[in-house]
Coordinates of C-alpha atoms in Angstrom, one line a residue:
M80 CA -22.8 -63.9 -6.6
D81 CA -23.2 -66.2 -3.6
A82 CA -20.3 -67.3 -1.4
Q83 CA -19.9 -70.7 -3.1
S84 CA -19.8 -69.1 -6.6
R85 CA -17.3 -66.5 -5.4
E86 CA -15.1 -69.3 -3.9
R87 CA -15.2 -71.2 -7.2
A88 CA -14.3 -68.0 -9.1
D89 CA -11.3 -67.4 -6.9
E90 CA -9.9 -70.8 -7.9
I91 CA -10.0 -69.8 -11.6
D92 CA -7.1 -68.1 -13.3
P93 CA -8.5 -64.7 -14.5
A94 CA -6.8 -65.2 -17.9
D95 CA -8.8 -68.4 -18.4
Q96 CA -12.1 -66.5 -18.1
W97 CA -11.4 -64.6 -21.3
V98 CA -11.8 -66.4 -24.7
L99 CA -11.5 -65.4 -28.3
N100 CA -15.0 -65.3 -30.0
P101 CA -14.3 -66.4 -33.6
H102 CA -17.5 -64.6 -34.8
T103 CA -16.4 -61.2 -33.6
G104 CA -12.7 -61.4 -33.2
N105 CA -13.0 -60.0 -29.7
Y106 CA -11.8 -61.4 -26.3
E107 CA -14.9 -62.0 -24.2
L108 CA -15.5 -62.8 -20.5
R109 CA -16.8 -66.3 -19.7
L110 CA -18.2 -66.4 -16.1
D111 CA -19.6 -69.9 -16.2
Q112 CA -16.9 -72.4 -17.0
S113 CA -19.5 -75.0 -18.0
A114 CA -21.5 -72.8 -20.4
P115 CA -21.1 -72.8 -24.1
Q116 CA -18.6 -70.3 -25.5
S117 CA -21.1 -68.0 -27.0
I118 CA -20.8 -65.4 -24.3
P119 CA -21.6 -61.7 -23.7
S120 CA -19.2 -59.2 -25.2
A121 CA -16.5 -58.0 -22.7
R122 CA -17.1 -54.3 -23.3
G123 CA -17.1 -51.9 -20.3
P124 CA -20.3 -50.0 -19.5
K125 CA -20.3 -47.1 -21.9
S126 CA -23.0 -45.3 -19.9
R127 CA -20.5 -44.6 -17.1
G128 CA -19.3 -41.0 -17.2
T129 CA -15.9 -40.0 -15.8
G130 CA -17.6 -38.2 -13.0
A131 CA -20.1 -41.0 -12.2
R132 CA -20.0 -42.8 -8.9
R133 CA -18.9 -46.4 -9.3
A134 CA -21.5 -49.0 -8.7
G135 CA -19.5 -50.7 -6.0
G136 CA -20.6 -51.1 -2.4
P137 CA -19.4 -49.0 0.5
D138 CA -15.7 -48.8 1.4
T139 CA -14.6 -51.1 4.2
A140 CA -11.7 -50.1 6.4
V141 CA -8.5 -52.3 6.6
A142 CA -7.1 -52.1 10.1
G143 CA -3.7 -50.8 10.8
T144 CA -3.1 -47.9 8.4
G145 CA -6.4 -46.2 7.6
T146 CA -6.3 -48.1 4.3
R147 CA -9.7 -48.7 2.6
R148 CA -10.5 -51.7 0.4
R149 CA -13.6 -51.6 -1.9
T150 CA -16.2 -54.3 -2.1
A151 CA -17.6 -54.8 -5.5
T152 CA -21.4 -54.9 -6.0
P153 CA -22.5 -58.5 -6.9
A154 CA -23.7 -58.8 -10.5
T155 CA -24.7 -61.5 -12.9
E156 CA -24.8 -59.8 -16.2
V157 CA -22.9 -57.2 -18.1
P158 CA -25.2 -54.1 -18.3
G159 CA -26.6 -53.2 -21.6
Q160 CA -26.3 -56.7 -23.0
R161 CA -29.0 -59.3 -23.7
S162 CA -28.9 -62.9 -22.4
R163 CA -28.1 -65.8 -24.7
R164 CA -31.8 -66.9 -24.4
A165 CA -33.0 -63.6 -25.6
V166 CA -30.8 -63.6 -28.6
D167 CA -31.9 -67.1 -29.6
A168 CA -35.6 -66.3 -29.1
S169 CA -35.4 -63.4 -31.4
G170 CA -34.0 -65.5 -34.3
G171 CA -30.7 -63.8 -33.9
R172 CA -27.1 -65.0 -34.5
A173 CA -27.9 -68.7 -33.6
A174 CA -30.7 -68.9 -36.2
Q175 CA -28.6 -67.1 -38.8
Q176 CA -25.8 -69.6 -38.4
Q177 CA -28.1 -72.5 -38.8
T178 CA -29.6 -71.3 -42.1
G179 CA -26.3 -70.2 -43.4
R180 CA -27.7 -67.0 -44.8
R181 CA -25.1 -64.7 -43.2
K182 CA -21.4 -65.1 -44.1
R183 CA -19.0 -64.7 -41.2
K184 CA -16.3 -62.1 -41.7
P185 CA -12.7 -63.5 -41.4
A186 CA -11.4 -63.1 -37.9
T187 CA -8.6 -60.5 -37.5
S188 CA -5.3 -62.0 -36.4
R189 CA -5.0 -62.8 -32.7
K190 CA -1.9 -60.7 -32.2
K191 CA -3.5 -57.6 -33.9
K192 CA -6.7 -58.0 -31.8
V193 CA -4.7 -58.2 -28.6
L194 CA -2.7 -55.1 -29.4
L195 CA -5.9 -53.2 -30.2
W196 CA -7.5 -54.6 -27.0
T197 CA -4.7 -53.7 -24.7
S198 CA -5.4 -50.2 -23.4
G199 CA -2.4 -49.1 -21.3
T200 CA 0.1 -49.6 -18.5
L201 CA -0.1 -49.2 -14.8
A202 CA 2.5 -46.6 -13.4
L203 CA 6.2 -47.5 -13.2
L204 CA 5.4 -51.2 -13.0
L205 CA 3.5 -50.8 -16.3
V206 CA 0.9 -53.4 -15.3
G207 CA -1.1 -53.9 -18.6
T208 CA -4.9 -53.8 -18.3
A209 CA -7.7 -53.8 -20.9
T210 CA -11.1 -52.1 -21.1
A211 CA -12.3 -55.1 -19.2
G212 CA -15.9 -56.3 -18.7
Y213 CA -17.9 -54.7 -16.0
L214 CA -17.5 -57.5 -13.5
Y215 CA -13.8 -57.8 -13.9
Y216 CA -13.5 -54.0 -13.8
E217 CA -15.3 -54.0 -10.4
H218 CA -13.2 -57.0 -9.2
L219 CA -10.0 -55.1 -9.9
N220 CA -11.3 -52.0 -8.2
S221 CA -12.1 -54.1 -5.1
N222 CA -8.4 -55.2 -5.0
I223 CA -7.1 -51.6 -4.7
N224 CA -5.8 -50.4 -1.4
S225 CA -5.7 -46.6 -1.0
I226 CA -4.6 -44.1 1.7
S227 CA -5.1 -40.3 1.8
D228 CA -2.2 -38.1 0.6
D229 CA -3.3 -35.6 3.3
G230 CA -2.8 -32.7 0.9
A231 CA 0.9 -33.5 0.5
G232 CA 0.6 -34.0 -3.3
T233 CA -0.2 -31.6 -6.1
G234 CA -3.8 -32.7 -6.2
G235 CA -3.3 -35.1 -9.1
F236 CA -1.3 -35.5 -12.4
S237 CA -2.2 -33.6 -15.5
K238 CA -1.6 -34.4 -19.2
D239 CA -0.3 -30.9 -19.9
R240 CA 2.7 -30.9 -17.5
A241 CA 5.4 -33.1 -16.2
I242 CA 4.4 -36.0 -13.8
N243 CA 6.2 -36.9 -10.6
I244 CA 5.3 -40.2 -8.8
L245 CA 6.9 -41.3 -5.5
L246 CA 7.5 -45.1 -5.5
I247 CA 8.2 -46.6 -2.1
G248 CA 9.2 -50.1 -1.2
T249 CA 8.5 -50.9 2.5
D250 CA 10.2 -53.5 4.6
K251 CA 7.0 -54.1 6.7
R252 CA 6.4 -57.8 7.1
T253 CA 3.0 -58.4 5.5
G254 CA 1.7 -61.5 3.7
S255 CA 2.4 -65.2 4.0
G256 CA 5.9 -66.4 3.6
N257 CA 7.6 -63.1 4.6
E258 CA 8.4 -64.0 8.2
G259 CA 12.1 -64.1 7.5
Y260 CA 12.2 -60.5 6.1
G261 CA 12.2 -57.1 7.7
D262 CA 12.0 -56.1 11.3
K263 CA 9.8 -58.6 13.1
N264 CA 7.6 -56.1 15.1
S265 CA 8.2 -53.0 13.0
A266 CA 5.6 -50.9 11.3
G267 CA 8.0 -50.7 8.4
H268 CA 10.2 -48.1 6.8
A269 CA 10.8 -46.4 3.5
D270 CA 13.3 -49.1 2.6
T271 CA 13.5 -48.3 -1.1
T272 CA 12.4 -44.9 -2.5
V273 CA 12.4 -43.7 -6.1
L274 CA 11.0 -40.4 -7.4
L275 CA 9.9 -41.0 -11.0
H276 CA 9.8 -37.8 -13.1
V277 CA 8.3 -38.1 -16.6
S278 CA 8.9 -35.0 -18.8
K279 CA 6.1 -32.7 -19.9
D280 CA 6.5 -33.7 -23.6
R281 CA 6.7 -37.5 -22.5
T282 CA 10.0 -38.0 -24.4
N283 CA 12.1 -38.9 -21.4
A284 CA 12.0 -39.9 -17.7
T285 CA 14.3 -39.7 -14.7
A286 CA 14.1 -42.0 -11.7
L287 CA 15.8 -40.6 -8.6
S288 CA 16.8 -43.1 -5.9
I289 CA 16.9 -41.7 -2.4
P290 CA 19.2 -43.6 0.0
R291 CA 17.3 -44.9 3.1
D292 CA 20.3 -43.9 5.3
L293 CA 20.4 -40.3 4.2
V294 CA 20.3 -37.9 7.2
T295 CA 17.7 -35.3 6.6
D296 CA 14.9 -33.4 8.3
I297 CA 11.3 -34.8 8.4
P298 CA 8.6 -32.0 8.6
D299 CA 5.5 -32.0 10.7
C300 CA 3.0 -34.3 9.0
P301 CA -0.8 -33.8 9.3
T302 CA -2.1 -37.4 9.0
T303 CA -5.5 -38.9 8.6
Q304 CA -6.3 -41.4 11.3
E305 CA -8.5 -44.5 11.1
D306 CA -11.5 -42.7 12.6
G307 CA -11.3 -39.9 10.0
T308 CA -9.7 -37.3 12.3
T309 CA -6.4 -35.6 11.5
K310 CA -3.4 -35.8 13.8
T311 CA -0.1 -33.9 13.2
I312 CA 2.9 -36.1 13.7
P313 CA 5.8 -33.9 14.9
G314 CA 8.8 -33.6 12.6
E315 CA 12.4 -34.6 13.4
D316 CA 15.7 -33.0 12.4
G317 CA 18.8 -34.9 11.5
V318 CA 17.3 -38.4 11.2
R319 CA 17.4 -41.1 8.6
F320 CA 15.1 -40.7 5.6
N321 CA 13.6 -44.2 6.0
I322 CA 11.7 -43.3 9.1
S323 CA 9.5 -40.9 7.1
L324 CA 7.2 -43.9 6.6
G325 CA 5.8 -46.3 9.2
Q326 CA 7.6 -45.0 12.3
S327 CA 5.6 -42.9 14.8
G328 CA 2.4 -43.5 12.7
R329 CA 3.7 -41.8 9.6
T330 CA 1.9 -42.7 6.3
P331 CA 3.2 -42.3 2.7
S332 CA 2.0 -38.7 2.8
C333 CA 4.7 -37.9 5.2
A334 CA 7.3 -39.4 2.9
M335 CA 5.9 -37.2 0.2
R336 CA 6.4 -34.1 2.4
T337 CA 9.9 -35.1 3.2
V338 CA 10.8 -35.6 -0.5
T339 CA 9.3 -32.2 -1.3
E340 CA 11.4 -30.5 1.4
L341 CA 14.5 -32.4 0.4
T342 CA 14.3 -31.9 -3.4
G343 CA 12.0 -29.0 -4.0
I344 CA 9.9 -31.4 -6.2
Q345 CA 6.3 -32.0 -5.1
P346 CA 5.0 -35.5 -6.1
D347 CA 1.6 -35.8 -7.8
H348 CA 1.0 -39.3 -6.4
F349 CA 2.5 -42.1 -4.4
M350 CA 2.6 -45.9 -4.8
V351 CA 3.7 -48.3 -2.0
A352 CA 4.8 -51.9 -2.6
D353 CA 5.6 -54.6 0.0
F354 CA 7.7 -57.8 -0.3
N355 CA 4.8 -59.5 -2.0
A356 CA 4.8 -57.0 -4.9
V357 CA 8.2 -58.1 -6.0
K358 CA 7.3 -61.8 -5.7
T359 CA 4.0 -61.7 -7.4
L360 CA 4.8 -59.2 -10.2
T361 CA 8.0 -61.0 -11.3
S362 CA 6.1 -64.3 -11.3
A363 CA 3.2 -62.8 -13.3
V364 CA 5.6 -61.6 -16.0
G365 CA 7.4 -64.9 -16.2
G366 CA 10.6 -63.8 -14.5
V367 CA 13.1 -61.0 -14.9
P368 CA 16.5 -61.5 -16.7
I369 CA 19.6 -60.5 -14.7
C370 CA 23.3 -60.8 -15.3
L371 CA 26.1 -61.4 -12.7
N372 CA 29.8 -60.8 -13.2
K373 CA 30.6 -62.9 -10.2
D374 CA 29.1 -65.5 -8.0
I375 CA 26.7 -64.2 -5.3
K376 CA 26.1 -66.0 -2.1
D377 CA 24.4 -63.9 0.6
P378 CA 23.2 -65.8 3.7
D379 CA 21.3 -62.7 4.8
S380 CA 19.1 -62.4 1.7
K381 CA 19.4 -66.1 1.0
L382 CA 20.6 -65.4 -2.6
D383 CA 22.8 -68.1 -4.1
L384 CA 23.6 -67.6 -7.8
P385 CA 26.7 -68.3 -9.9
A386 CA 28.1 -65.8 -12.3
G387 CA 26.3 -65.5 -15.6
E388 CA 22.8 -64.8 -16.9
H389 CA 19.7 -65.8 -15.0
T390 CA 15.9 -65.2 -14.9
V391 CA 14.6 -64.7 -11.4
E392 CA 11.1 -64.5 -10.0
G393 CA 9.2 -64.9 -6.8
E394 CA 11.4 -65.5 -3.7
E395 CA 14.6 -65.4 -5.7
A396 CA 13.7 -62.1 -7.2
L397 CA 13.1 -60.6 -3.8
A398 CA 16.4 -62.0 -2.5
F399 CA 18.1 -60.4 -5.5
V400 CA 16.8 -56.9 -4.8
R401 CA 17.4 -57.2 -1.1
T402 CA 21.0 -58.5 -1.3
R403 CA 23.8 -56.1 -0.5
H404 CA 26.6 -57.8 1.5
A405 CA 27.8 -59.8 -1.5
V406 CA 27.9 -56.9 -4.0
G407 CA 30.3 -53.9 -4.3
F408 CA 31.4 -52.7 -0.9
G409 CA 28.3 -54.2 0.8
G410 CA 26.5 -50.9 1.5
D411 CA 23.1 -49.6 0.7
L412 CA 24.4 -47.5 -2.3
D413 CA 25.6 -50.7 -3.9
R414 CA 22.2 -52.3 -3.3
I415 CA 20.5 -49.2 -4.9
K416 CA 22.6 -49.7 -8.0
L417 CA 21.6 -53.4 -8.1
Q418 CA 17.9 -52.5 -7.7
Q419 CA 18.2 -49.9 -10.5
Q420 CA 19.6 -52.6 -12.9
F421 CA 16.8 -54.9 -11.8
L422 CA 14.0 -52.3 -12.3
S423 CA 15.4 -51.5 -15.8
S424 CA 15.3 -55.1 -16.8
L425 CA 11.8 -55.5 -15.3
M426 CA 10.5 -52.5 -17.3
R427 CA 12.1 -53.8 -20.5
T428 CA 10.3 -57.1 -19.9
L429 CA 7.0 -55.5 -19.2
K430 CA 7.2 -53.4 -22.3
S431 CA 8.2 -56.2 -24.6
N432 CA 5.9 -57.8 -27.1
D433 CA 6.1 -61.1 -25.2
T434 CA 4.2 -59.4 -22.4
L435 CA 1.9 -57.0 -24.2
T436 CA 0.6 -59.7 -26.6
S437 CA -0.1 -62.2 -23.9
P438 CA -3.6 -62.1 -22.3
T439 CA -2.5 -64.5 -19.6
K440 CA 0.4 -62.3 -18.5
L441 CA -1.7 -59.1 -18.7
F442 CA -4.4 -60.5 -16.5
K443 CA -1.9 -61.9 -14.0
L444 CA -0.2 -58.5 -13.9
A445 CA -3.5 -56.7 -13.4
E446 CA -4.3 -59.0 -10.5
A447 CA -0.9 -58.9 -8.9
G448 CA -0.5 -55.1 -9.3
T449 CA -3.9 -54.1 -7.9
K450 CA -3.4 -56.5 -4.9
A451 CA 0.3 -55.7 -4.1
L452 CA 0.3 -51.9 -4.5
T453 CA -1.1 -49.2 -2.1
V454 CA -1.9 -45.9 -3.9
D455 CA -3.1 -42.5 -2.8
S456 CA -6.8 -42.0 -2.8
K457 CA -6.8 -39.7 -5.9
I458 CA -5.9 -42.7 -8.1
D459 CA -7.8 -45.4 -6.4
D460 CA -9.8 -46.4 -9.5
I461 CA -8.8 -48.7 -12.4
A462 CA -9.8 -46.0 -14.9
K463 CA -7.6 -43.4 -13.2
L464 CA -4.7 -45.8 -13.0
R465 CA -5.1 -46.7 -16.6
D466 CA -5.0 -43.0 -17.6
L467 CA -1.9 -42.4 -15.5
G468 CA -0.3 -45.5 -17.0
L469 CA -1.0 -44.4 -20.5
E470 CA 0.9 -41.1 -19.8
L471 CA 3.8 -42.8 -18.0
G472 CA 4.2 -45.4 -20.8
K473 CA 4.7 -42.9 -23.6
F474 CA 8.5 -42.3 -23.1
D475 CA 11.0 -44.5 -24.9
M476 CA 13.0 -46.8 -22.6
K477 CA 16.3 -45.5 -24.1
N478 CA 15.4 -42.1 -22.5
L479 CA 14.8 -43.4 -19.0
T480 CA 17.7 -42.9 -16.6
F481 CA 18.0 -44.1 -13.0
A482 CA 20.2 -41.8 -10.8
T483 CA 21.1 -41.8 -7.1
V484 CA 20.8 -38.6 -5.1
P485 CA 24.5 -37.5 -4.6
V486 CA 25.6 -38.2 -1.0
R487 CA 28.8 -38.5 1.0
D488 CA 29.8 -40.3 4.2
N489 CA 28.5 -38.6 7.4
P490 CA 31.6 -36.7 8.6
T491 CA 30.3 -36.8 12.3
E492 CA 30.5 -40.6 12.4
R493 CA 33.6 -42.6 13.2
V494 CA 31.9 -45.8 12.1
K495 CA 30.2 -44.9 8.9
A496 CA 26.5 -45.9 9.0
T497 CA 24.7 -42.9 7.4
V498 CA 25.2 -40.5 4.6
V499 CA 24.6 -36.8 4.1
L500 CA 23.6 -34.8 1.0
D501 CA 26.4 -33.7 -1.3
E502 CA 24.9 -30.2 -1.5
A503 CA 26.4 -28.9 -4.7
K504 CA 25.9 -32.0 -6.8
A505 CA 22.5 -32.8 -5.4
E506 CA 21.2 -29.3 -6.1
Q507 CA 22.4 -29.6 -9.7
L508 CA 20.5 -32.8 -10.1
F509 CA 17.4 -31.6 -8.4
T510 CA 17.4 -28.4 -10.6
M511 CA 17.6 -30.5 -13.7
V512 CA 14.5 -32.5 -12.7
R513 CA 12.6 -29.3 -11.6
E514 CA 13.5 -27.6 -14.9
D515 CA 12.4 -30.8 -16.8
V516 CA 15.9 -31.3 -18.3
S517 CA 16.6 -34.9 -19.4
L518 CA 19.5 -36.9 -17.9
T519 CA 19.5 -38.8 -21.2
E520 CA 20.7 -36.8 -24.1
V521 CA 17.5 -36.7 -26.1
E522 CA 18.5 -35.8 -29.6
Q523 CA 16.2 -32.8 -29.9
Q524 CA 17.3 -31.3 -26.6
K525 CA 21.0 -32.0 -27.3
K526 CA 20.9 -30.2 -30.6
A527 CA 19.0 -27.2 -29.2
A528 CA 21.4 -27.0 -26.2
K529 CA 24.4 -27.4 -28.5
D530 CA 23.3 -24.6 -30.9
K531 CA 22.8 -22.2 -28.0
Q532 CA 26.1 -23.1 -26.4
N533 CA 28.0 -22.6 -29.6
A534 CA 26.3 -19.3 -30.3
L535 CA 26.7 -17.7 -26.9
L536 CA 29.1 -19.5 -24.6
E537 CA 32.0 -20.5 -26.8
G538 CA 35.1 -18.3 -26.8
T539 CA 37.5 -16.7 -24.5
R540 CA 36.7 -15.8 -20.8
A541 CA 37.8 -12.6 -19.1
E542 CA 39.4 -12.7 -15.7
A543 CA 37.0 -12.3 -12.8
S544 CA 38.8 -9.1 -11.8
D545 CA 38.0 -7.6 -15.2
V546 CA 34.2 -8.4 -15.1
R547 CA 32.1 -5.3 -14.7
V548 CA 28.4 -5.9 -13.8
D549 CA 25.5 -4.0 -12.3
V550 CA 23.2 -6.2 -10.3
F551 CA 19.4 -5.5 -10.2
N552 CA 16.6 -7.3 -8.4
G553 CA 13.9 -8.0 -11.0
G554 CA 11.4 -10.1 -9.0
G555 CA 13.8 -12.3 -7.1
P556 CA 13.6 -12.9 -3.3
Q557 CA 14.2 -9.9 -1.1
G558 CA 17.9 -9.2 -0.7
A559 CA 18.8 -11.3 -3.7
A560 CA 20.8 -8.5 -5.4
Q561 CA 22.9 -7.8 -2.3
K562 CA 23.5 -11.5 -1.6
T563 CA 24.7 -12.0 -5.2
L564 CA 27.0 -8.9 -4.9
D565 CA 28.5 -10.1 -1.7
W566 CA 29.2 -13.6 -3.2
L567 CA 30.7 -12.2 -6.4
Q568 CA 33.0 -9.8 -4.6
N569 CA 34.0 -11.9 -1.5
T570 CA 34.1 -15.4 -3.1
E571 CA 34.7 -15.0 -6.8
G572 CA 36.8 -11.8 -6.9
V573 CA 34.4 -9.9 -9.2
L574 CA 35.2 -6.6 -7.5
K575 CA 34.0 -4.3 -10.3
S576 CA 30.3 -5.0 -9.4
S577 CA 27.6 -2.9 -7.8
N578 CA 24.1 -3.3 -6.3
K579 CA 21.6 -1.1 -8.3
G580 CA 18.5 -2.1 -6.2
N581 CA 15.2 -2.9 -7.9
A582 CA 15.0 -3.2 -11.6
P583 CA 12.7 -0.8 -13.6
A584 CA 10.5 -3.9 -14.4
D585 CA 10.4 -7.4 -13.1
V586 CA 11.6 -10.3 -15.4
A587 CA 10.3 -13.8 -15.7
R588 CA 13.8 -15.3 -15.4
T589 CA 17.3 -14.1 -14.5
T590 CA 18.9 -12.3 -17.5
L591 CA 22.4 -10.9 -18.3
E592 CA 22.5 -8.1 -20.9
Y593 CA 25.9 -7.2 -22.4
A594 CA 27.5 -5.5 -25.3
P595 CA 29.4 -7.3 -28.1
N596 CA 32.7 -6.2 -26.7
Q597 CA 31.7 -7.6 -23.3
A598 CA 31.1 -11.2 -24.5
D599 CA 34.2 -12.5 -22.8
Q600 CA 33.0 -11.0 -19.5
A601 CA 29.5 -12.4 -20.0
R602 CA 30.9 -15.9 -20.6
K603 CA 33.0 -15.7 -17.4
L604 CA 30.0 -14.5 -15.3
A605 CA 27.8 -17.2 -16.9
D606 CA 30.4 -19.8 -15.8
L607 CA 30.5 -18.4 -12.3
M608 CA 26.8 -18.2 -11.8
G609 CA 25.6 -21.2 -13.7
L610 CA 23.6 -19.1 -16.1
P611 CA 22.0 -21.0 -19.1
A612 CA 22.5 -19.7 -22.6
A613 CA 18.9 -18.6 -22.6
A614 CA 19.7 -16.0 -19.9
L615 CA 22.3 -14.3 -22.1
K616 CA 21.0 -11.2 -24.0
P617 CA 23.7 -9.8 -26.2
G618 CA 23.2 -6.2 -27.5
T619 CA 24.2 -4.7 -30.9
E620 CA 26.4 -1.8 -29.8
D621 CA 29.7 -1.9 -28.0
A622 CA 29.9 -0.6 -24.4
Q623 CA 31.7 2.7 -23.8
G624 CA 34.2 3.5 -21.1
L625 CA 33.5 1.8 -17.7
E626 CA 30.0 0.8 -18.6
G627 CA 29.1 -2.5 -17.0
M628 CA 26.9 -5.4 -17.9
T629 CA 23.3 -5.6 -16.5
L630 CA 22.5 -8.7 -14.4
T631 CA 18.8 -8.8 -13.4
I632 CA 17.9 -11.4 -10.8
G633 CA 14.5 -13.1 -11.4
P634 CA 12.2 -15.4 -9.4
D635 CA 14.4 -18.4 -10.5
F636 CA 17.1 -17.2 -8.1
K637 CA 17.9 -20.1 -5.6
G638 CA 20.7 -18.6 -3.7
A639 CA 24.1 -16.8 -4.2
G640 CA 26.4 -19.3 -5.9
V641 CA 23.6 -21.8 -6.7
P642 CA 23.3 -22.4 -10.5
I643 CA 20.2 -20.7 -11.9
T644 CA 19.5 -23.7 -14.1
G645 CA 21.1 -27.2 -14.0
P646 CA 23.7 -28.1 -16.6
A647 CA 22.7 -29.5 -20.0
K648 CA 24.5 -32.7 -19.0
V649 CA 24.4 -34.5 -15.7
P650 CA 27.9 -34.6 -14.0
D651 CA 29.9 -37.7 -14.9
D652 CA 30.4 -38.9 -11.4
I653 CA 26.8 -39.1 -10.4
Q654 CA 25.7 -42.8 -10.0
K655 CA 23.2 -43.6 -12.7
V656 CA 21.9 -46.5 -14.8
E657 CA 20.3 -46.1 -18.3
A658 CA 17.2 -48.3 -18.5
D659 CA 17.7 -49.6 -22.0
K660 CA 21.2 -50.9 -21.4
K661 CA 21.9 -54.3 -20.0
V662 CA 24.4 -54.1 -17.1
C663 CA 25.8 -57.0 -15.1
A664 CA 26.0 -56.8 -11.3
E665 CA 29.5 -56.6 -9.8

């Protein structure tokens, strides 16, 4: 394709290049706007294996971040397909239509064909894309920006386990029209950060928002430089989370390492969006519905909306997600809640039939998504993004919950500007995600948990002073039995306890064995230690005399006094938003 042809193609809406062929019922790619509508089929090249090298040209570096943008190989014809001239010369379809010998099959309904043709969704933003024609496939690939994860991720998502994606919104000023946003000369920060967890069985998902002003430790970060070498950027202790990206040359891989150290959850991949992503994606989908309980007029974000229902897109959508001074107490936590409500509405819109059955919207979303997002180099291909999107799109919206990492005001500050982790609540929440426990009460999980609780944990509790227990280390960290014993005796008053050393055999998980006449003691100890019902192993014969229960510490031990497994229900006072419910901003 020469320069002039490429320039003309850029002026054409990608959705207008796809037309419905009435003879086949398929959507097909029309490259020449002046040509007749009998066009080559828009099938992708079947000969391409999953391990084959793409036919694109060499990567070209994008200055500034080590980002690489692909350049598609020029092409004029979909591989494996004959030209119109060849078809006519062989007495093919055109001749058959003239003689009337061959009856045309009735075309399948447009809506049904579009639903069959739509192949998946792109990550949290669920950008719909199809098994597009070869040229458009390469065009989308050339849009994608990617950066190395520097080994900070798991190596890639898998269909047989839970998926964790780190979504980062940066306040770096990039793109036309963004001069009034962000820090003028800054490399940007992790301004908005969400860790999306999709369960192993794909029935539910949790989105954890990490406050940008959270005081935490940033580890040393080995980082790939523009020349291909690796430089380790020194870590910092007791700093804001948002400097884990952009500052001191840190890339998204450093934000991944910081999240892993903070939560104990290692992301599989990352996706980074700038201001343009909000503007272009919301415009591509036709706007996002929002609801306000009061007027909002924020001179800082330039948002000016009366109370009621609105549909926002472009600049107005960006102003909405960036406003904070006019909502709640004017802090970042209130802005996070607003953003969670907005993302919930955006996802409902993206998964609606109005979007999934509209070729125009789907192509605009594919264009906007591939241009606005930066991803890690392990998913820098449309096919890989499609496969990831298919997995992420399986859960029902009613089982997606946004939650904010529990924090409290920094006690060392007189003027409150930062927050610190609420250790107890945060660890419960992190454990639930690590253990793949849904924050939404999925019916199957709720019934199973209820049955176990009713069978083993309902009933009277003994006093702590009456609990007798022998503690063994069955594969837990070194010293786990003694630490547990010290905590039980000195903090919880379980004085009739003893350290029995190493167990005869290691266990996969912490267990508590007890006799029927010790059930009240077992329930008390389970309450104190946060033991799940699955850890309780009741016997069949009553204990005799001063015989104690047997507590065997397993590799799931996280520390004396730290619950072995998170609760079956998220604590009521954790800030959360359920994605399928419409909520109005206060």
